[in-house]
PDB file of C-alpha atoms in Angstrom:
ATOM      1  CA  ALA Z   1      88.599  87.596 127.837  1.00 75.00           C
ATOM      2  CA  GLN Z   2      91.056  90.277 126.691  1.00 86.00           C
ATOM      3  CA  LYS Z   3      90.106  93.821 127.870  1.00 93.00           C
ATOM      4  CA  VAL Z   4      91.885  97.054 127.971  1.00 96.00           C
ATOM      5  CA  THR Z   5      90.397  99.925 130.194  1.00 97.00           C
ATOM      6  CA  GLN Z   6      91.332 103.556 129.951  1.00 98.00           C
ATOM      7  CA  ALA Z   7      89.258 105.090 132.592  1.00 96.00           C
ATOM      8  CA  GLN Z   8      90.182 108.719 131.902  1.00 97.00           C
ATOM      9  CA  THR Z   9      87.986 109.923 129.065  1.00 97.00           C
ATOM     10  CA  GLU Z  10      89.446 113.392 128.812  1.00 97.00           C
ATOM     11  CA  ILE Z  11      92.345 115.235 130.465  1.00 98.00           C
ATOM     12  CA  SER Z  12      92.924 118.909 130.154  1.00 98.00           C
ATOM     13  CA  VAL Z  13      96.331 120.369 131.161  1.00 97.00           C
ATOM     14  CA  VAL Z  14      98.183 123.620 130.778  1.00 97.00           C
ATOM     15  CA  GLU Z  15     101.397 123.549 128.827  1.00 97.00           C
ATOM     16  CA  LYS Z  16     104.491 122.279 130.759  1.00 97.00           C
ATOM     17  CA  GLU Z  17     102.388 120.215 133.219  1.00 97.00           C
ATOM     18  CA  ASP Z  18     103.206 116.668 133.525  1.00 97.00           C
ATOM     19  CA  VAL Z  19     100.283 114.280 132.720  1.00 97.00           C
ATOM     20  CA  THR Z  20      99.858 110.597 133.313  1.00 97.00           C
ATOM     21  CA  LEU Z  21      97.448 108.505 131.098  1.00 97.00           C
ATOM     22  CA  ASP Z  22      96.296 105.243 132.787  1.00 97.00           C
ATOM     23  CA  CYS Z  23      95.878 101.825 131.069  1.00 97.00           C
ATOM     24  CA  VAL Z  24      94.666  98.677 132.835  1.00 97.00           C
ATOM     25  CA  TYR Z  25      94.483  95.362 131.021  1.00 96.00           C
ATOM     26  CA  GLU Z  26      93.110  91.795 131.347  1.00 94.00           C
ATOM     27  CA  THR Z  27      94.692  88.898 129.483  1.00 89.00           C
ATOM     28  CA  ARG Z  28      94.816  85.118 129.739  1.00 85.00           C
ATOM     29  CA  ASP Z  29      98.100  85.018 127.861  1.00 83.00           C
ATOM     30  CA  THR Z  30     101.372  84.409 129.695  1.00 82.00           C
ATOM     31  CA  THR Z  31     103.314  86.073 126.913  1.00 82.00           C
ATOM     32  CA  TYR Z  32     101.891  89.173 125.518  1.00 86.00           C
ATOM     33  CA  TYR Z  33     102.755  92.616 124.403  1.00 87.00           C
ATOM     34  CA  LEU Z  34     101.200  95.970 125.207  1.00 91.00           C
ATOM     35  CA  PHE Z  35     101.026  98.969 122.877  1.00 93.00           C
ATOM     36  CA  TRP Z  36     100.398 102.714 123.065  1.00 95.00           C
ATOM     37  CA  TYR Z  37      99.214 104.673 119.995  1.00 96.00           C
ATOM     38  CA  LYS Z  38      98.494 108.420 119.501  1.00 97.00           C
ATOM     39  CA  GLN Z  39      95.822 109.644 117.223  1.00 96.00           C
ATOM     40  CA  PRO Z  40      96.202 113.367 116.363  1.00 94.00           C
ATOM     41  CA  PRO Z  41      93.401 115.166 114.726  1.00 90.00           C
ATOM     42  CA  SER Z  42      94.574 114.092 111.352  1.00 87.00           C
ATOM     43  CA  GLY Z  43      93.267 110.611 112.164  1.00 89.00           C
ATOM     44  CA  GLU Z  44      96.378 108.432 111.594  1.00 91.00           C
ATOM     45  CA  LEU Z  45      97.197 106.118 114.601  1.00 94.00           C
ATOM     46  CA  VAL Z  46     100.811 106.648 115.402  1.00 95.00           C
ATOM     47  CA  PHE Z  47     102.746 103.718 116.985  1.00 93.00           C
ATOM     48  CA  LEU Z  48     104.396 105.163 120.258  1.00 92.00           C
ATOM     49  CA  ILE Z  49     105.718 102.039 122.116  1.00 90.00           C
ATOM     50  CA  ARG Z  50     105.461  98.428 122.793  1.00 88.00           C
ATOM     51  CA  ARG Z  51     106.259  96.520 125.889  1.00 88.00           C
ATOM     52  CA  ASN Z  52     106.936  92.806 126.296  1.00 85.00           C
ATOM     53  CA  SER Z  53     105.270  91.044 129.322  1.00 85.00           C
ATOM     54  CA  PHE Z  54     108.677  89.699 130.339  1.00 82.00           C
ATOM     55  CA  ASP Z  55     110.202  93.145 130.575  1.00 78.00           C
ATOM     56  CA  GLU Z  56     108.943  95.208 133.416  1.00 75.00           C
ATOM     57  CA  GLN Z  57     111.620  97.860 133.243  1.00 75.00           C
ATOM     58  CA  ASN Z  58     110.335 101.378 132.913  1.00 77.00           C
ATOM     59  CA  GLU Z  59     111.153 103.109 129.652  1.00 79.00           C
ATOM     60  CA  ILE Z  60     111.861 106.761 128.919  1.00 81.00           C
ATOM     61  CA  SER Z  61     112.079 108.290 125.487  1.00 83.00           C
ATOM     62  CA  GLY Z  62     112.513 112.027 125.606  1.00 89.00           C
ATOM     63  CA  ARG Z  63     109.425 113.556 127.430  1.00 92.00           C
ATOM     64  CA  TYR Z  64     107.577 110.225 127.302  1.00 93.00           C
ATOM     65  CA  SER Z  65     107.776 107.523 129.928  1.00 91.00           C
ATOM     66  CA  TRP Z  66     106.041 104.261 130.516  1.00 90.00           C
ATOM     67  CA  ASN Z  67     105.450 102.354 133.756  1.00 91.00           C
ATOM     68  CA  PHE Z  68     104.539  98.694 133.217  1.00 91.00           C
ATOM     69  CA  GLN Z  69     103.531  96.757 136.346  1.00 91.00           C
ATOM     70  CA  LYS Z  70     102.542  93.106 135.857  1.00 89.00           C
ATOM     71  CA  SER Z  71     101.296  92.820 139.431  1.00 91.00           C
ATOM     72  CA  THR Z  72      98.569  95.519 138.914  1.00 93.00           C
ATOM     73  CA  SER Z  73      98.018  94.702 135.090  1.00 93.00           C
ATOM     74  CA  SER Z  74      98.802  98.337 134.383  1.00 94.00           C
ATOM     75  CA  PHE Z  75     100.768 100.133 131.751  1.00 94.00           C
ATOM     76  CA  ASN Z  76     100.684 103.766 132.246  1.00 95.00           C
ATOM     77  CA  PHE Z  77     102.120 106.502 130.103  1.00 94.00           C
ATOM     78  CA  THR Z  78     103.520 109.837 131.418  1.00 95.00           C
ATOM     79  CA  ILE Z  79     104.237 112.989 129.321  1.00 95.00           C
ATOM     80  CA  THR Z  80     106.604 115.359 131.108  1.00 96.00           C
ATOM     81  CA  ALA Z  81     106.427 119.122 130.445  1.00 97.00           C
ATOM     82  CA  SER Z  82     103.478 118.682 128.082  1.00 97.00           C
ATOM     83  CA  GLN Z  83     103.281 120.653 124.858  1.00 97.00           C
ATOM     84  CA  VAL Z  84     100.431 121.802 122.679  1.00 96.00           C
ATOM     85  CA  VAL Z  85     101.527 119.350 119.997  1.00 95.00           C
ATOM     86  CA  ASP Z  86     100.797 116.452 122.528  1.00 96.00           C
ATOM     87  CA  SER Z  87      97.115 117.237 122.117  1.00 97.00           C
ATOM     88  CA  ALA Z  88      95.654 113.995 120.715  1.00 97.00           C
ATOM     89  CA  VAL Z  89      93.665 110.885 121.665  1.00 98.00           C
ATOM     90  CA  TYR Z  90      95.876 108.133 123.154  1.00 98.00           C
ATOM     91  CA  PHE Z  91      95.079 104.567 122.957  1.00 98.00           C
ATOM     92  CA  CYS Z  92      96.443 101.539 124.881  1.00 97.00           C
ATOM     93  CA  ALA Z  93      96.250  98.142 123.074  1.00 95.00           C
ATOM     94  CA  LEU Z  94      96.636  94.435 123.609  1.00 91.00           C
ATOM     95  CA  PRO Z  95      96.561  91.605 121.056  1.00 83.00           C
ATOM     96  CA  SER Z  96      93.474  89.407 121.334  1.00 75.00           C
ATOM     97  CA  PHE Z  97      93.978  86.004 122.964  1.00 59.00           C
ATOM     98  CA  SER Z  98      92.431  83.994 120.190  1.00 59.00           C
ATOM     99  CA  GLY Z  99      92.633  86.361 117.324  1.00 53.00           C
ATOM    100  CA  GLY Z 100      96.050  86.358 116.363  1.00 59.00           C
ATOM    101  CA  TYR Z 101      98.855  88.807 116.740  1.00 58.00           C
ATOM    102  CA  ASN Z 102      97.343  91.637 114.690  1.00 69.00           C
ATOM    103  CA  LYS Z 103      93.890  91.760 116.130  1.00 84.00           C
ATOM    104  CA  LEU Z 104      94.356  94.364 118.831  1.00 90.00           C
ATOM    105  CA  ILE Z 105      91.870  95.120 121.462  1.00 92.00           C
ATOM    106  CA  PHE Z 106      92.039  98.904 122.114  1.00 96.00           C
ATOM    107  CA  GLY Z 107      90.953 100.798 125.115  1.00 97.00           C
ATOM    108  CA  ALA Z 108      88.391 103.536 124.602  1.00 97.00           C
ATOM    109  CA  GLY Z 109      91.191 106.193 124.454  1.00 97.00           C
ATOM    110  CA  THR Z 110      91.935 109.208 126.560  1.00 98.00           C
ATOM    111  CA  ARG Z 111      91.590 112.568 124.813  1.00 98.00           C
ATOM    112  CA  LEU Z 112      94.421 114.929 126.045  1.00 98.00           C
ATOM    113  CA  ALA Z 113      94.107 118.564 125.515  1.00 97.00           C
ATOM    114  CA  VAL Z 114      97.139 120.774 126.255  1.00 97.00           C
ATOM    115  CA  HIS Z 115      96.375 124.556 126.491  1.00 97.00           C
ATOM    116  CA  PRO Z 116      98.969 127.189 125.970  1.00 95.00           C
TER     117      PRO Z 116
ATOM    118  CA  LYS P   1     110.110 104.441 103.438  1.00 69.00           C
ATOM    119  CA  ALA P   2     106.732 105.493 102.554  1.00 82.00           C
ATOM    120  CA  GLY P   3     103.921 104.749 105.055  1.00 93.00           C
ATOM    121  CA  VAL P   4     100.584 103.145 104.628  1.00 96.00           C
ATOM    122  CA  THR P   5      98.489 104.779 102.031  1.00 97.00           C
ATOM    123  CA  GLN P   6      94.765 104.684 102.013  1.00 97.00           C
ATOM    124  CA  THR P   7      92.416 106.005  99.357  1.00 97.00           C
ATOM    125  CA  PRO P   8      90.213 107.804  99.109  1.00 97.00           C
ATOM    126  CA  ARG P   9      90.468 109.993 102.267  1.00 96.00           C
ATOM    127  CA  TYR P  10      86.791 110.863 102.229  1.00 97.00           C
ATOM    128  CA  LEU P  11      83.653 109.311 100.790  1.00 97.00           C
ATOM    129  CA  ILE P  12      79.976 110.217 100.861  1.00 98.00           C
ATOM    130  CA  LYS P  13      77.566 107.340  99.913  1.00 98.00           C
ATOM    131  CA  THR P  14      73.975 106.754  99.993  1.00 98.00           C
ATOM    132  CA  ARG P  15      72.203 103.999 101.953  1.00 98.00           C
ATOM    133  CA  GLY P  16      72.101 100.879  99.946  1.00 98.00           C
ATOM    134  CA  GLN P  17      75.141 101.544  97.793  1.00 98.00           C
ATOM    135  CA  GLN P  18      78.321  99.718  98.076  1.00 98.00           C
ATOM    136  CA  VAL P  19      81.981 101.091  98.496  1.00 98.00           C
ATOM    137  CA  THR P  20      85.420  99.866  98.080  1.00 98.00           C
ATOM    138  CA  LEU P  21      88.348 101.224 100.114  1.00 98.00           C
ATOM    139  CA  SER P  22      92.018 100.822  99.224  1.00 98.00           C
ATOM    140  CA  CYS P  23      95.131 100.220 101.254  1.00 98.00           C
ATOM    141  CA  SER P  24      98.764 100.091 100.165  1.00 98.00           C
ATOM    142  CA  PRO P  25     101.046  98.746 103.029  1.00 97.00           C
ATOM    143  CA  ILE P  26     104.610  99.704 103.884  1.00 96.00           C
ATOM    144  CA  SER P  27     106.943  97.877 101.479  1.00 94.00           C
ATOM    145  CA  GLY P  28     107.927  94.469 102.875  1.00 92.00           C
ATOM    146  CA  HIS P  29     104.824  94.275 105.084  1.00 93.00           C
ATOM    147  CA  ARG P  30     102.771  91.273 104.222  1.00 91.00           C
ATOM    148  CA  SER P  31     100.037  91.536 106.902  1.00 92.00           C
ATOM    149  CA  VAL P  32      97.329  94.025 106.420  1.00 95.00           C
ATOM    150  CA  SER P  33      94.530  94.650 108.913  1.00 95.00           C
ATOM    151  CA  TRP P  34      91.403  96.762 108.835  1.00 97.00           C
ATOM    152  CA  TYR P  35      89.752  98.543 111.629  1.00 97.00           C
ATOM    153  CA  GLN P  36      86.522 100.612 112.114  1.00 98.00           C
ATOM    154  CA  GLN P  37      86.547 103.496 114.329  1.00 98.00           C
ATOM    155  CA  THR P  38      83.197 105.185 115.387  1.00 97.00           C
ATOM    156  CA  PRO P  39      82.426 107.475 118.466  1.00 93.00           C
ATOM    157  CA  GLY P  40      80.131 104.924 120.108  1.00 92.00           C
ATOM    158  CA  GLN P  41      82.078 101.640 119.522  1.00 94.00           C
ATOM    159  CA  GLY P  42      85.713 102.924 119.305  1.00 95.00           C
ATOM    160  CA  LEU P  43      88.289 100.952 117.435  1.00 97.00           C
ATOM    161  CA  GLN P  44      87.070  97.589 116.281  1.00 96.00           C
ATOM    162  CA  PHE P  45      88.937  94.942 114.336  1.00 94.00           C
ATOM    163  CA  LEU P  46      87.369  94.079 110.892  1.00 96.00           C
ATOM    164  CA  PHE P  47      89.763  91.499 109.403  1.00 92.00           C
ATOM    165  CA  GLU P  48      93.421  90.678 108.717  1.00 92.00           C
ATOM    166  CA  TYR P  49      95.062  89.362 105.563  1.00 93.00           C
ATOM    167  CA  PHE P  50      98.331  87.743 105.074  1.00 91.00           C
ATOM    168  CA  SER P  51      99.692  86.413 101.779  1.00 90.00           C
ATOM    169  CA  GLU P  52      96.401  86.967 100.152  1.00 93.00           C
ATOM    170  CA  THR P  53      94.476  84.863 102.782  1.00 92.00           C
ATOM    171  CA  GLN P  54      92.107  86.129 105.334  1.00 92.00           C
ATOM    172  CA  ARG P  55      93.587  85.106 108.593  1.00 87.00           C
ATOM    173  CA  ASN P  56      91.332  86.616 111.135  1.00 86.00           C
ATOM    174  CA  LYS P  57      87.928  88.227 111.133  1.00 90.00           C
ATOM    175  CA  GLY P  58      86.023  90.477 113.568  1.00 91.00           C
ATOM    176  CA  ASN P  59      82.342  90.479 114.519  1.00 93.00           C
ATOM    177  CA  PHE P  60      81.039  92.207 111.577  1.00 96.00           C
ATOM    178  CA  PRO P  61      78.206  91.125 109.127  1.00 97.00           C
ATOM    179  CA  GLY P  62      78.783  89.492 105.690  1.00 96.00           C
ATOM    180  CA  ARG P  63      78.453  92.840 104.059  1.00 98.00           C
ATOM    181  CA  PHE P  64      81.939  93.531 105.141  1.00 98.00           C
ATOM    182  CA  SER P  65      84.547  91.826 102.980  1.00 97.00           C
ATOM    183  CA  GLY P  66      87.989  92.293 101.833  1.00 97.00           C
ATOM    184  CA  ARG P  67      90.822  90.860  99.820  1.00 97.00           C
ATOM    185  CA  GLN P  68      94.565  91.107  99.372  1.00 97.00           C
ATOM    186  CA  PHE P  69      96.521  90.989  96.176  1.00 96.00           C
ATOM    187  CA  SER P  70      99.964  89.430  95.486  1.00 95.00           C
ATOM    188  CA  ASN P  71     101.695  92.709  96.050  1.00 93.00           C
ATOM    189  CA  SER P  72     100.151  92.898  99.633  1.00 94.00           C
ATOM    190  CA  ARG P  73      97.742  95.881  98.676  1.00 97.00           C
ATOM    191  CA  SER P  74      94.352  95.313 100.049  1.00 98.00           C
ATOM    192  CA  GLU P  75      90.857  96.353  99.532  1.00 98.00           C
ATOM    193  CA  MET P  76      87.803  96.266 101.656  1.00 98.00           C
ATOM    194  CA  ASN P  77      84.291  96.346 100.391  1.00 98.00           C
ATOM    195  CA  VAL P  78      81.035  97.207 102.176  1.00 98.00           C
ATOM    196  CA  SER P  79      77.838  96.206 100.421  1.00 96.00           C
ATOM    197  CA  THR P  80      74.373  97.610 101.007  1.00 97.00           C
ATOM    198  CA  LEU P  81      75.461 100.493 103.159  1.00 98.00           C
ATOM    199  CA  GLU P  82      73.610 101.443 106.269  1.00 98.00           C
ATOM    200  CA  LEU P  83      73.712 104.744 108.255  1.00 97.00           C
ATOM    201  CA  GLY P  84      75.692 102.896 111.033  1.00 97.00           C
ATOM    202  CA  ASP P  85      78.528 102.141 108.516  1.00 98.00           C
ATOM    203  CA  SER P  86      79.604 105.802 108.917  1.00 98.00           C
ATOM    204  CA  ALA P  87      82.952 105.651 110.318  1.00 98.00           C
ATOM    205  CA  LEU P  88      86.756 106.152 110.012  1.00 97.00           C
ATOM    206  CA  TYR P  89      88.124 103.013 108.303  1.00 98.00           C
ATOM    207  CA  LEU P  90      91.743 102.406 109.214  1.00 97.00           C
ATOM    208  CA  CYS P  91      94.162 100.213 107.468  1.00 97.00           C
ATOM    209  CA  ALA P  92      97.361  98.875 109.160  1.00 96.00           C
ATOM    210  CA  SER P  93     100.227  96.891 108.027  1.00 95.00           C
ATOM    211  CA  SER P  94     102.950  95.060 109.883  1.00 92.00           C
ATOM    212  CA  LEU P  95     105.706  92.455 109.676  1.00 88.00           C
ATOM    213  CA  GLU P  96     104.938  89.027 110.804  1.00 76.00           C
ATOM    214  CA  GLY P  97     105.489  88.023 114.372  1.00 71.00           C
ATOM    215  CA  LEU P  98     104.358  88.492 117.871  1.00 68.00           C
ATOM    216  CA  GLY P  99     104.936  92.079 119.087  1.00 75.00           C
ATOM    217  CA  SER P 100     105.338  93.503 115.619  1.00 84.00           C
ATOM    218  CA  PRO P 101     103.575  96.942 115.918  1.00 89.00           C
ATOM    219  CA  LEU P 102     100.883  97.842 113.461  1.00 92.00           C
ATOM    220  CA  HIS P 103     101.519 100.910 111.235  1.00 94.00           C
ATOM    221  CA  PHE P 104      98.354 102.830 110.403  1.00 95.00           C
ATOM    222  CA  GLY P 105      97.325 104.854 107.439  1.00 95.00           C
ATOM    223  CA  ASN P 106      95.363 108.227 107.602  1.00 94.00           C
ATOM    224  CA  GLY P 107      92.136 106.301 107.232  1.00 95.00           C
ATOM    225  CA  THR P 108      89.170 106.775 104.926  1.00 97.00           C
ATOM    226  CA  ARG P 109      86.235 108.681 106.422  1.00 97.00           C
ATOM    227  CA  LEU P 110      83.019 107.154 105.105  1.00 98.00           C
ATOM    228  CA  THR P 111      79.805 109.060 105.551  1.00 98.00           C
ATOM    229  CA  VAL P 112      76.485 107.294 104.601  1.00 98.00           C
ATOM    230  CA  THR P 113      73.450 109.506 104.122  1.00 97.00           C
TER     231      THR P 113
END
């Protein structure tokens, strides 16, 4: 069955620290996408990145970087030099095997608190 | 381009009542999905509509229903409300195709008393 595990429930860091959020997934699909979303206190889920299972290159976007490793079924997210505005809940997600493209299976989320 | 718009933002209802939530997708997006978010169960898929047809449904009772109109706007309805229906209901829209990201609205926070 499809499954997404985010083992870290809460992380607390001081501003400017680097922080890595872990995501481990299970899927029977040979072709799939993985997603990261951010949910600030306002409640809206903000799309951050998607990764195709064929592309294992790491990606960097400003202070954000993603490390996708198919061999360990992991898709980890690193924030460099964290800022208070990064405080939010972060979700990793994977489309359901039998549910179609838009039925996402979400991890439980990691709540990140960045303190000044 | 305007984002996904959900109305209302907050709702307080009493057990046994019914409620209708509304969602306007991003222009050009024909797929609309609904998710329920609770502290205990996390984010759970409710259903997805595409071209006015329900394409997928999650594991929720029949009290939860939805529909999509020809302009892609969608509504979801919950009848005979229970205390456990208190949640944040999120609507998302997307373009068609594998890998198209979902774009979410701000959600409707429903409280059932």
